[in-house]
Tab-separated table of C-alpha atoms in Angstrom:
chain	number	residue	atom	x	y	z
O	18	UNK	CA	-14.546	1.718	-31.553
O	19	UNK	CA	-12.398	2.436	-28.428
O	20	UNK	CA	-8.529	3.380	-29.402
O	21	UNK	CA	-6.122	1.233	-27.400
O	22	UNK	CA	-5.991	1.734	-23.700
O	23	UNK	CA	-9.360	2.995	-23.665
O	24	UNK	CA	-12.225	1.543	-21.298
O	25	UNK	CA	-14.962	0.059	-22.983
O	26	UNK	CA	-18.183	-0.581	-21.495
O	27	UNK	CA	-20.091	-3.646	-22.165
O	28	UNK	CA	-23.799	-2.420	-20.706
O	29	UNK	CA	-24.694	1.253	-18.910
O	30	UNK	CA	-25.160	-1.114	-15.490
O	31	UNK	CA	-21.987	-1.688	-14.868
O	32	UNK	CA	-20.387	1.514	-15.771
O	33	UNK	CA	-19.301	1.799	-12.209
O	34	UNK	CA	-18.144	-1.527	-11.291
O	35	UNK	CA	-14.374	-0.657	-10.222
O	36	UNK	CA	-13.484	-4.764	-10.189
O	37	UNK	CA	-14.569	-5.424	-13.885
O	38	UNK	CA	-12.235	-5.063	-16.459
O	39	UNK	CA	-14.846	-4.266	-18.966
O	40	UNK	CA	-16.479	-1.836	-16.930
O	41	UNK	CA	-15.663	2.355	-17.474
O	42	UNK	CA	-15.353	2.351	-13.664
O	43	UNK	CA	-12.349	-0.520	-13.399
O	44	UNK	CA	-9.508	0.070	-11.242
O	45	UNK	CA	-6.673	-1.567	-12.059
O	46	UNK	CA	-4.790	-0.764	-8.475
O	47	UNK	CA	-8.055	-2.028	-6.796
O	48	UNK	CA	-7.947	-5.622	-7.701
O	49	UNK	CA	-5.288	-8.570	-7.906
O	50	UNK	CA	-4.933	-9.111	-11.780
O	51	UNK	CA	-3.442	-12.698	-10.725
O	52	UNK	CA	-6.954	-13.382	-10.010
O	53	UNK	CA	-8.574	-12.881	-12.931
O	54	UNK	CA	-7.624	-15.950	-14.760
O	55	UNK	CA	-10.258	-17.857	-13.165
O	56	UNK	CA	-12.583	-15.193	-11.513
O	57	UNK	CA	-12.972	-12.992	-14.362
O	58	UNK	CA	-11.678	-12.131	-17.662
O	59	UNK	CA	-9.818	-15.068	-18.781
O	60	UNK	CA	-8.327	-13.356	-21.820
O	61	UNK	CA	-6.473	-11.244	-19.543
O	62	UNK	CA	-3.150	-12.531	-18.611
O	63	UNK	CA	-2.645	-13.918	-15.182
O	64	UNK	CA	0.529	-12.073	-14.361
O	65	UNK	CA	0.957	-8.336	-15.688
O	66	UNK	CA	4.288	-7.443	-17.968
O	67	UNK	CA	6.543	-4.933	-16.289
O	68	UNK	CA	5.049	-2.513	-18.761
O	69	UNK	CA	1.656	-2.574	-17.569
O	70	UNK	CA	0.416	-0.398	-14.878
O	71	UNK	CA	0.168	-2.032	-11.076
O	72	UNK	CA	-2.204	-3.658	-10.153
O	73	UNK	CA	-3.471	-4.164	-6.488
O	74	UNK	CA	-0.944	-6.416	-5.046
O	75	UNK	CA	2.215	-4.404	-6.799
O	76	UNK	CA	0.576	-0.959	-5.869
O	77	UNK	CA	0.207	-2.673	-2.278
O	78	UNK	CA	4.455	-3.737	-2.262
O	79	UNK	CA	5.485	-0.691	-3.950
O	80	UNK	CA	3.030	1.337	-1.085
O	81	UNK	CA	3.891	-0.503	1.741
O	82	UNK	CA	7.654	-0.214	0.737
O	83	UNK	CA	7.307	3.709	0.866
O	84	UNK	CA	5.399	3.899	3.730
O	85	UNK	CA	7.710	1.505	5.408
O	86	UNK	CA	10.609	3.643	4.634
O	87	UNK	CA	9.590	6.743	4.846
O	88	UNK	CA	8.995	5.935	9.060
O	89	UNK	CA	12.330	4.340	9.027
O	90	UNK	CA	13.948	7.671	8.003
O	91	UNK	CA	11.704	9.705	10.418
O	92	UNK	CA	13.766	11.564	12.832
O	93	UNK	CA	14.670	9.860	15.949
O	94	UNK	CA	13.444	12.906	17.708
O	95	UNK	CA	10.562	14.819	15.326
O	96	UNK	CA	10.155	19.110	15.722
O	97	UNK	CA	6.374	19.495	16.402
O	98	UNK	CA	6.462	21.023	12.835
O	99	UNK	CA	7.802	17.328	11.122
O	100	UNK	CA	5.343	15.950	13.686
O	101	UNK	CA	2.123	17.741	12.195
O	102	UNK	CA	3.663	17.758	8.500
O	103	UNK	CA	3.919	13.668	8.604
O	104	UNK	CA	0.320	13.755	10.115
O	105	UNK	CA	-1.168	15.733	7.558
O	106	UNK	CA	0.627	13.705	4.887
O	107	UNK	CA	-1.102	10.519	6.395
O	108	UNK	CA	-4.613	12.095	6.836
O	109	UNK	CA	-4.449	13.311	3.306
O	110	UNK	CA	-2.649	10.108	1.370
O	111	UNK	CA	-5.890	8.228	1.073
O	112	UNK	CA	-7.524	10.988	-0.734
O	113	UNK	CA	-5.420	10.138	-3.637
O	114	UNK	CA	-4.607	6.327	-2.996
O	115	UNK	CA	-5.966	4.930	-6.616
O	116	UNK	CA	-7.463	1.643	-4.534
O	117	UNK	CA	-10.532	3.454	-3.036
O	118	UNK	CA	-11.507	0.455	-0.921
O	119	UNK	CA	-7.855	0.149	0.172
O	120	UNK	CA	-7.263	3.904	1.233
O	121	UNK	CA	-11.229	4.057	2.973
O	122	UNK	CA	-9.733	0.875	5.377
O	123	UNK	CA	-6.650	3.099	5.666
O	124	UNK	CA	-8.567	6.165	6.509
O	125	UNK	CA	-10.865	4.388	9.128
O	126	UNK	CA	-7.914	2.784	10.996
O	127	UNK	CA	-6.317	6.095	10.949
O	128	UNK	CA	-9.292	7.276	13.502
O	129	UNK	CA	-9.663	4.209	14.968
O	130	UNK	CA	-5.673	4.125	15.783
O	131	UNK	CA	-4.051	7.658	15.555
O	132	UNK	CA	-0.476	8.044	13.971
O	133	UNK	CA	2.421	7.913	17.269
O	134	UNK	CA	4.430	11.163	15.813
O	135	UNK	CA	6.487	11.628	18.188
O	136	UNK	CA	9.786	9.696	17.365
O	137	UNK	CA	11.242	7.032	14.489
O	138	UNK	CA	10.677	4.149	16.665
O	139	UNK	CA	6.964	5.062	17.507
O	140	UNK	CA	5.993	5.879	13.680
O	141	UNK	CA	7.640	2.570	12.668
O	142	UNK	CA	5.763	0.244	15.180
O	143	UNK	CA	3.087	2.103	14.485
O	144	UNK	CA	3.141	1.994	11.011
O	145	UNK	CA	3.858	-1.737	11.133
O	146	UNK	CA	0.280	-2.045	13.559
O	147	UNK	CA	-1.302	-0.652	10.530
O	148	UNK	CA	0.204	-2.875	7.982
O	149	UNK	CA	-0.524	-6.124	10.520
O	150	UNK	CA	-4.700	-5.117	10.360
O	151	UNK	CA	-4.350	-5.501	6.437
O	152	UNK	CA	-1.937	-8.832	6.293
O	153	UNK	CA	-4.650	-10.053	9.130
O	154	UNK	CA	-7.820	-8.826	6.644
O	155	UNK	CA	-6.583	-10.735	3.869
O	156	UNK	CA	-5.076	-13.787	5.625
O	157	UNK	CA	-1.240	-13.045	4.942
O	158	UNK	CA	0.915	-13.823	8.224
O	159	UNK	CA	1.722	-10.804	10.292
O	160	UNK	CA	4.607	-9.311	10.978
O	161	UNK	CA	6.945	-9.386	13.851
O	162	UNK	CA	7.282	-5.273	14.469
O	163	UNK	CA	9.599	-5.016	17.333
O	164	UNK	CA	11.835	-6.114	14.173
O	165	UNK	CA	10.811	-2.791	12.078
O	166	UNK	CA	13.470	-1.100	11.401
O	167	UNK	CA	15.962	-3.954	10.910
O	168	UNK	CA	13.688	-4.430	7.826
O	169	UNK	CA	13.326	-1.458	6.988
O	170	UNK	CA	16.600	0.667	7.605
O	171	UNK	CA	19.527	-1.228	9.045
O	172	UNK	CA	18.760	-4.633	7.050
O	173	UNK	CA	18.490	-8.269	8.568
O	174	UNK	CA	21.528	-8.836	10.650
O	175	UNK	CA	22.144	-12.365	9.555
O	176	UNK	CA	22.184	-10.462	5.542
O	177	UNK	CA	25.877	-8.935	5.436
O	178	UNK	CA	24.521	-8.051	1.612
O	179	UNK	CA	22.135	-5.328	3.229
O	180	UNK	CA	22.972	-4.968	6.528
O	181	UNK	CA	24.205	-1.344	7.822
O	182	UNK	CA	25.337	0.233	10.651
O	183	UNK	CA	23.256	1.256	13.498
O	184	UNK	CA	24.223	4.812	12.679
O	185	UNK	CA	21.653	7.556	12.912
């Protein structure tokens, strides 16, 4: 008998399946537990506690949020050494993104469409390019990114609850 929060697996064939919950192979930051209620395991709860750990479509906010950020903090103008150290960091971040299908699409548009490195405004539209190909994928509206870094740094300017100076 498995001890709590282990994996069980219900046959050897799908020891490997990453999108069944019964499976050894399931991953939990691959898949949209929302979904499961009908798709799935219905004696898993459609919405996950705060305790429990993400699943794909939090892992995808909280990621996105980071990523997001991290451009709108970039330097305005980027040493070739912050240029190369953000590249490496994106050429290496899908290595240990838990979503493997998720960070192989991230990978492949990173060759397809090379980081722009060389200021804040470039990684952030950029960045925001990158983001659009995934809303697009799975059918969510894209995003206006000559707006980037209003949602991302300086907040909306019609929100005086977020909204900061300009200042760099």
């Amino acid at each position: 008998m498995a001890r709590k929060g282990e994996r069980v697996s219900v046959s050897e064939d799908d020891d490997e399946d990453i999108y069944d919950p019964k499976s050894r192979g399931f991953c939990r930051a691959c898949v949209d537990l929302s979904k499961f209620g009908l798709t799935k395991a219905k004696e898993m709860v459609s919405k996950p506690s705060v305790e429990c750990p993400p699943d794909k479509i939090e892992l995808g906010k909280a990621t996105w949020t980071l990523l997001h950020t991290m451009a709108a903090y970039y330097p305005i103008h980027p040493t070739l050494k912050q240029q190369e150290d953000m590249k490496k960091f994106l050429q290496i971040f899908p290595q240990f993104f838990p979503c493997r299908p998720c960070a192989y699409d991230f990978e492949s548009n990173i060759i397809v469409h090379p980081p722009k490195l060389d200021s804040r405004h470039a990684l952030s539209g950029w960045l925001c390019m990158q983001h659009n190909l995934v809303n697009k994928k799975i059918g969510k509206p894209l995003f206006d990114c000559t707006h980037v870094l209003e949602r991302w740094r300086y907040g909306w300017k019609d929100n005086d609850d977020c909204r900061l100076p300009e200042q760099d």
